[in-house]
Tab-separated table of C-alpha atoms and ligand atoms in Angstrom:
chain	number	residue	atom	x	y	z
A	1	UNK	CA	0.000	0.000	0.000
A	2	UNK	CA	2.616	2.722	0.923
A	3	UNK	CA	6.093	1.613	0.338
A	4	UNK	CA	8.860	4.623	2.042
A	5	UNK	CA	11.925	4.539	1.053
A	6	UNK	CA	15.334	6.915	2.458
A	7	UNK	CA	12.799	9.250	3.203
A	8	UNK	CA	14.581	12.337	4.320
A	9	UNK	CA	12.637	15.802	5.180
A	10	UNK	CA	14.569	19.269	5.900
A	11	UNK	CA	12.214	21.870	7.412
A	12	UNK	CA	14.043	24.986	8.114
A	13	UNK	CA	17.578	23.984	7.863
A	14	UNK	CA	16.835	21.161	10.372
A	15	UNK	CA	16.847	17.282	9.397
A	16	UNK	CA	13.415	16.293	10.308
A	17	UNK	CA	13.580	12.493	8.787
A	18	UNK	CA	16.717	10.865	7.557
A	19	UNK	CA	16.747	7.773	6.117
A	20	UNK	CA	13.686	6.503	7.042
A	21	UNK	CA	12.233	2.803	5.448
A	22	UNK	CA	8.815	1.733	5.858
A	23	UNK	CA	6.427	-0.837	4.339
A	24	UNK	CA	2.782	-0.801	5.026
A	25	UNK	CA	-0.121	-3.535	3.887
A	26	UNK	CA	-2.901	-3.171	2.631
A	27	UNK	CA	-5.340	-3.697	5.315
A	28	UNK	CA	-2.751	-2.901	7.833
A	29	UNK	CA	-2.965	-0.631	10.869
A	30	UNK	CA	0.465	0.909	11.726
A	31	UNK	CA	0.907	3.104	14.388
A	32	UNK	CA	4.175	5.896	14.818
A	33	UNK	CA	5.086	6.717	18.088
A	34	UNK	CA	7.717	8.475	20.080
A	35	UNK	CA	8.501	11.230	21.907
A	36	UNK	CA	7.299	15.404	21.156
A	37	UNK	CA	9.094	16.207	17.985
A	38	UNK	CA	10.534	13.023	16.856
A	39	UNK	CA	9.019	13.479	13.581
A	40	UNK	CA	5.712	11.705	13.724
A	41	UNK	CA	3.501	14.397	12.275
A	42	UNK	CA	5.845	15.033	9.669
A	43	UNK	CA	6.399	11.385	8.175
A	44	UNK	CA	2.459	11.436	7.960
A	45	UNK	CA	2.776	14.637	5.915
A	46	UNK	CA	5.482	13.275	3.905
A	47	UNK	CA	2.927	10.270	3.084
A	48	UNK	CA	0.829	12.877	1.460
A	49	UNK	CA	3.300	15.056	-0.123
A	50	UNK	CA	2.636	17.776	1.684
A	51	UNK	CA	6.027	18.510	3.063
A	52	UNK	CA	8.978	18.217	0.296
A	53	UNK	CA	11.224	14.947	0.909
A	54	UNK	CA	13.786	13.071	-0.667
A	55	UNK	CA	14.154	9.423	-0.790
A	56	UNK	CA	10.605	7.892	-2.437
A	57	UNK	CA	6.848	7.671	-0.819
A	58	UNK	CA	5.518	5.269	-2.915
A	59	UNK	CA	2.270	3.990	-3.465
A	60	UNK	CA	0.217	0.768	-5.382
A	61	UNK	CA	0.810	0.253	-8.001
A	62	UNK	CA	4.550	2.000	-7.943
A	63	UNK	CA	3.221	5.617	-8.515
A	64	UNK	CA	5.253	8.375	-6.208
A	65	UNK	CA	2.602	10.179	-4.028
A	66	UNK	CA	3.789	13.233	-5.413
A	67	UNK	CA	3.330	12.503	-8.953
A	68	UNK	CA	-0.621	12.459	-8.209
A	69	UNK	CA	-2.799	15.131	-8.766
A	70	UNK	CA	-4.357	16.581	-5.461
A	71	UNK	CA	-8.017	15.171	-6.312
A	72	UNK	CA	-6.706	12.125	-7.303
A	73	UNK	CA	-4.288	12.037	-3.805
A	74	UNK	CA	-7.477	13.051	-1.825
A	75	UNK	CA	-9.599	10.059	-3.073
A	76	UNK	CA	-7.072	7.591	-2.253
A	77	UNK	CA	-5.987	8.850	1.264
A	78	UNK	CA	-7.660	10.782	4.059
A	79	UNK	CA	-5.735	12.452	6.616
A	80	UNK	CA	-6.839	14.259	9.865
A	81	UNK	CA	-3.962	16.476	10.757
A	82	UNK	CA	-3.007	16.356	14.386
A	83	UNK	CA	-4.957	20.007	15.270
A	84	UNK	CA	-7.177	20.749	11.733
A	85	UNK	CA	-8.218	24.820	10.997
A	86	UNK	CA	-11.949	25.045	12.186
A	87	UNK	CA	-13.506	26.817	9.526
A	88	UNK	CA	-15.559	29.482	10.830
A	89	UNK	CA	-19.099	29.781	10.228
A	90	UNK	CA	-19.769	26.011	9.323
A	91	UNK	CA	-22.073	23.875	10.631
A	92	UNK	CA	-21.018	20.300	11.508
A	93	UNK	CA	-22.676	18.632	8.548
A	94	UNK	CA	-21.208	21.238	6.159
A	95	UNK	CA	-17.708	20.660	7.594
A	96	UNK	CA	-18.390	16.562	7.085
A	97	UNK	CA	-19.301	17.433	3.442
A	98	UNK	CA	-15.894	18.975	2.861
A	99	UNK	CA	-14.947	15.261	2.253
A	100	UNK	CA	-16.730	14.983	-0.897
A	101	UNK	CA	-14.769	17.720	-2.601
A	102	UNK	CA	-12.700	15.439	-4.743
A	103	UNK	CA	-15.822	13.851	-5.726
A	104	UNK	CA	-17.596	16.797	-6.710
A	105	UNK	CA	-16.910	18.057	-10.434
A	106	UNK	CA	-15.295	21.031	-10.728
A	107	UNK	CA	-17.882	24.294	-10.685
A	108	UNK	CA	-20.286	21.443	-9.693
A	109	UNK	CA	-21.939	20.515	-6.774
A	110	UNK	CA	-22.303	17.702	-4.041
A	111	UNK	CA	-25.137	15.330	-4.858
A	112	UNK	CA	-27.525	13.959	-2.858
A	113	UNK	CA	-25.290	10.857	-2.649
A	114	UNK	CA	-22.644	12.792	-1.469
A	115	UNK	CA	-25.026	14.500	1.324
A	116	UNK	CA	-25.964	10.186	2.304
A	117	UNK	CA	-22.237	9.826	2.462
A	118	UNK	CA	-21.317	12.419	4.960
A	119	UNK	CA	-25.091	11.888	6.974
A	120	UNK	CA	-23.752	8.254	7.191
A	121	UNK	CA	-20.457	9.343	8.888
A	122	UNK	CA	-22.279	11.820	10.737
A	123	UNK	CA	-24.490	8.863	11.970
A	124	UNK	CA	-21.330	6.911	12.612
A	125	UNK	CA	-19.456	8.687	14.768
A	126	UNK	CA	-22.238	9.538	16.871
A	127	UNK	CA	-22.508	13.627	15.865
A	128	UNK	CA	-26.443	13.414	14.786
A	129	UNK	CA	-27.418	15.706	17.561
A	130	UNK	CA	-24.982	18.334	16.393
A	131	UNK	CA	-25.269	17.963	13.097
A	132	UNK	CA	-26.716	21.449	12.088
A	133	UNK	CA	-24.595	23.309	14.874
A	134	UNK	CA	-21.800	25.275	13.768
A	135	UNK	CA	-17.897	23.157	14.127
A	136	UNK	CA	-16.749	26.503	16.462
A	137	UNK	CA	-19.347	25.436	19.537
A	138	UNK	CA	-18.362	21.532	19.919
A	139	UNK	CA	-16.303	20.819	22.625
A	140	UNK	CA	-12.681	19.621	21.666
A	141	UNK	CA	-14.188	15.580	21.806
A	142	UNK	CA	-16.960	16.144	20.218
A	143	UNK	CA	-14.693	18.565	17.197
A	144	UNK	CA	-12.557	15.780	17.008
A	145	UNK	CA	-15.026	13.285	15.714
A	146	UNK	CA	-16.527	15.719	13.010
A	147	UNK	CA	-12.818	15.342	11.592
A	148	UNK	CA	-12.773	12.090	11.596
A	149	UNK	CA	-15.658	11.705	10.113
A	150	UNK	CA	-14.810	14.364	7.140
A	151	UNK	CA	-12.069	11.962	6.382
A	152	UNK	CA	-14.075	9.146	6.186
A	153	UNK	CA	-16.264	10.868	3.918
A	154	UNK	CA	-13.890	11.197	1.277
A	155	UNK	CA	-14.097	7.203	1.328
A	156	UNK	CA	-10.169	6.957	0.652
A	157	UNK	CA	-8.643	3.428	1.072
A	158	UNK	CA	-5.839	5.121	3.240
A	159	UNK	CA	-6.713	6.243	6.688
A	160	UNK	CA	-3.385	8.503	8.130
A	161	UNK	CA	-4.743	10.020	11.727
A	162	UNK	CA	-2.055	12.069	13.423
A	163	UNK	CA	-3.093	11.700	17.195
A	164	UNK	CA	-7.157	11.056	16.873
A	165	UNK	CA	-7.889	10.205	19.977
A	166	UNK	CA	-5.604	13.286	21.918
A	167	UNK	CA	-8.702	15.010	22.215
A	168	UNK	CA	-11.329	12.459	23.761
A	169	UNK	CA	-11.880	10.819	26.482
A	170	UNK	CA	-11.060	7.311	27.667
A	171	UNK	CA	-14.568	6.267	26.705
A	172	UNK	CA	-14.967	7.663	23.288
A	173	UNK	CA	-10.777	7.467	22.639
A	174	UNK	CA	-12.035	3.543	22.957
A	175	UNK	CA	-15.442	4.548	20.466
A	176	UNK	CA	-13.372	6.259	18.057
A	177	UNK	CA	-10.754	3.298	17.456
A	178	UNK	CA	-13.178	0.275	17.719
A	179	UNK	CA	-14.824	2.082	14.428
A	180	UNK	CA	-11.559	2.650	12.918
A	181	UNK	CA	-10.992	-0.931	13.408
A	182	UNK	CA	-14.606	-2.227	12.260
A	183	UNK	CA	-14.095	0.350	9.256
A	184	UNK	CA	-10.711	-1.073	8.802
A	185	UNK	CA	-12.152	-5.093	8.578
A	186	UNK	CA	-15.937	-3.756	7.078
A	187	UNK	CA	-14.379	-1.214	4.457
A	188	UNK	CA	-10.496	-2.812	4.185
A	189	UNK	CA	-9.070	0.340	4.933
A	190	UNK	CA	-5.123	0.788	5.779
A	191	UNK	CA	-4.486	2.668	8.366
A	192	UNK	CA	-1.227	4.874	9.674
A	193	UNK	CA	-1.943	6.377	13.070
A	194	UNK	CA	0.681	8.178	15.599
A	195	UNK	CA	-0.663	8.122	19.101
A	196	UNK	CA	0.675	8.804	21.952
A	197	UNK	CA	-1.004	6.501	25.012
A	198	UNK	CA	1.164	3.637	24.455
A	199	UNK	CA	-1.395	0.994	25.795
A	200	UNK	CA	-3.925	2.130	23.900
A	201	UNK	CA	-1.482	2.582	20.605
A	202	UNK	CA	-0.260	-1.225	21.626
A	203	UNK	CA	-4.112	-2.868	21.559
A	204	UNK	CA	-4.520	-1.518	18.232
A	205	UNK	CA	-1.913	-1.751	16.381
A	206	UNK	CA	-0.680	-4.510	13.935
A	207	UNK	CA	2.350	-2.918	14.036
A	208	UNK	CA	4.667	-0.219	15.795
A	209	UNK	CA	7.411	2.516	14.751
A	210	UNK	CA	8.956	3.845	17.044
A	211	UNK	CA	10.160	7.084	15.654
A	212	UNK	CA	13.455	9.132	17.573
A	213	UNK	CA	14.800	12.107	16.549
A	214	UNK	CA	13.599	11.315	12.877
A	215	UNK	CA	14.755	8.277	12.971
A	216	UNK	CA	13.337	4.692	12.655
A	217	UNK	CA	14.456	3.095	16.624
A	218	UNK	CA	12.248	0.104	16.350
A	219	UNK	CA	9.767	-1.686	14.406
A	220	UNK	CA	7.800	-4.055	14.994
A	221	UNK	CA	4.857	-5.892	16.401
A	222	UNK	CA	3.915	-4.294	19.506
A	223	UNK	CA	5.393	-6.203	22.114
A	224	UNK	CA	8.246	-6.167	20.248
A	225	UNK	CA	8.319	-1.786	19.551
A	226	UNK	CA	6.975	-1.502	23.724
A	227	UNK	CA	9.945	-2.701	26.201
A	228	UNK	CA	10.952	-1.159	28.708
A	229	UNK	CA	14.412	-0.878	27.852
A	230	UNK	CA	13.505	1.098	24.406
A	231	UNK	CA	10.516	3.076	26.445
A	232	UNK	CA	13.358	4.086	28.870
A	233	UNK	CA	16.141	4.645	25.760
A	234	UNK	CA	14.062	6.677	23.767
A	235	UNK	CA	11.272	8.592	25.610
A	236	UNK	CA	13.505	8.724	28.708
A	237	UNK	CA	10.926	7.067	30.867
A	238	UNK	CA	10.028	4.941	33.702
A	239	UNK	CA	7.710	2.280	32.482
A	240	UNK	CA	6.591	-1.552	34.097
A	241	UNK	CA	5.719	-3.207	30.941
A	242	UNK	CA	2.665	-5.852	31.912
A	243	UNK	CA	0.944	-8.618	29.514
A	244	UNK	CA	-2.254	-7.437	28.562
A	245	UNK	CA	-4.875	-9.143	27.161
A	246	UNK	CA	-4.901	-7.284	23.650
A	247	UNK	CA	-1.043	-6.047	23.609
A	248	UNK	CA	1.425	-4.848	26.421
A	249	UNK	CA	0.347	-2.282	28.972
A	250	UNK	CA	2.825	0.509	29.809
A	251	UNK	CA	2.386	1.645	33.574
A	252	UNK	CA	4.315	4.843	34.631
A	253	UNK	CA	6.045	4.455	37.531
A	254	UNK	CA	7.457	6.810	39.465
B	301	ADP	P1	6.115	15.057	16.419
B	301	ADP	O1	4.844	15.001	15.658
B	301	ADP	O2	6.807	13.732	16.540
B	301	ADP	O3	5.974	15.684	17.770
B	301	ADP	P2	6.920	16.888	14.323
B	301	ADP	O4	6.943	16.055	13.095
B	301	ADP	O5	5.765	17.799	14.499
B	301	ADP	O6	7.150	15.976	15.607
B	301	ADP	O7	8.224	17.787	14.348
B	301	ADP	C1	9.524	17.197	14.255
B	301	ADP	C2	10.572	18.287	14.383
B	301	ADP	O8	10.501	19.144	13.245
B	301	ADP	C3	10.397	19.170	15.592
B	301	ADP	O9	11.663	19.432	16.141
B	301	ADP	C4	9.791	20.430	15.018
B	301	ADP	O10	10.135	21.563	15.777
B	301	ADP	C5	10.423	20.477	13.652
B	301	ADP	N1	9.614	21.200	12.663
B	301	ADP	C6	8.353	20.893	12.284
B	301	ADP	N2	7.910	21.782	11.353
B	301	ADP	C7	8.928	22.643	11.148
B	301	ADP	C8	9.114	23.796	10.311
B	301	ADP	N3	8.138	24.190	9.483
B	301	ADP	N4	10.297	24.434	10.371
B	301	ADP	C9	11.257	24.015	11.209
B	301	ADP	N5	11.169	22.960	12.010
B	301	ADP	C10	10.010	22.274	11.986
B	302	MG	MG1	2.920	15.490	16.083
């Protein structure tokens, strides 16, 4: 599905990502983690071409993601950015319906298949009740689903979600990736995810990067990625790591 190879990103003078490999399957759910400004957000930009990079980002069937036209980019991969622009003066449903765009002709408009499209997601990720109110009065939860489900509206096979669940809490952070999952198995999306509750990251994930000063530190499944020896290398942290029923659990001790 994505296939990254030497990927290396300067912003500002800096070395963001150097020489960074990664394979993902289709169907797959990968998640990035590490510590603040290891370079998470920015290898999920560099899987959209939004950030210039060197090295390849390649996708099926061996076309470079930059070599797409935006529309055509947008209908194969959906991204929710780690904090989106709220557009002002738009109601919930009208944000949603943003994910039609690159379905919607040019100097067109959405059809009423595109309004059952974003309705559905609206349904799905449970935002019925605030469907006509405008994105700038949610609370940050409740703003964080109506991005989610914008991206799903735009039906893309490629899921990248750059901290989803930072916003919610434990209860719907639990909502929001059981229907990424179902999505994932009902829909066979691929997904890319960075997160940063390592449990959580852990019970979801197929596999882990473990991203470190732009760097690729570990990969692997999750019990492999979440030891306490990397946790403590890389994030500088004092972790028990205990067997969990659906992937390690990291406990912070003091
Ligand atoms: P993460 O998501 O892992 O916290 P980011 O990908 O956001 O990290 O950032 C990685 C590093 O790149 C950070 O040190 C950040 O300050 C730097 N960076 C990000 N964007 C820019 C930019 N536009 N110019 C300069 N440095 C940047
Ligand atoms: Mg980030």
């Amino acid at each position: 599905m994505i296939r990254v190879r030497g990927l290396r990103v300067l912003l500002g003078g800096a070395t963001v990502l150097d020489g960074v490999d990664l394979s993902v399957a289709p169907g797959e759910w990968v998640t990035v983690i590490g510590p603040n400004g290891a370079g998470k957000s920015t290898l999920l930009r560099a899987l959209t071409g939004a950030v210039p990079y060197t090295g390849s980002v390649g996708l099926d069937p061996g076309v470079e993601v930059t070599a797409l036209r935006r529309r055509e980019r947008a209908r194969r991969m959906a991204t929710v950015a780690q904090s989106p622009a709220v557009p002002p003066g738009m109601t919930v449903r009208e944000y949603v319906l943003l994910g039609r765009t690159p379905y919607v002709p040019p100097l067109g408009r959405e059809s009423a298949a595109d309004l059952a499209v974003a309705d559905e997601e609206i349904a799905a990720l449970d935002l019925v009740t605030f469907a006509d109110r405008p994105m700038t009065t949610l609370s940050g939860g409740e703003r964080q689903r109506a991005f989610l489900a914008r991206a799903l509206a735009q039906r893309a096979p490629l899921l990248l979600l750059d901290e989803p669940t930072s916003a919610l809490d434990i209860g719907h952070q639990q909502d929001v990736l059981d229907l990424v999952d179902r999505l994932r198995r009902d829909r066979g999306l691929t997904v890319v995810a960075t997160m940063h509750d390592l449990s959580i990251a852990g019970e979801y994930a197929d596999r882990m990067v473990l991203l470190a000063a732009g760097r690729v530190a570990a990969v692997g499944t999750p019990a492999e990625v979440l030891t306490e020896s990397l946790l403590a290398t890389h994030y500088r942290a004092r972790v028990r790591v205990l067997p969990g029923e659906h992937g390690p659990l990291v406990v912070p001790v003091r």
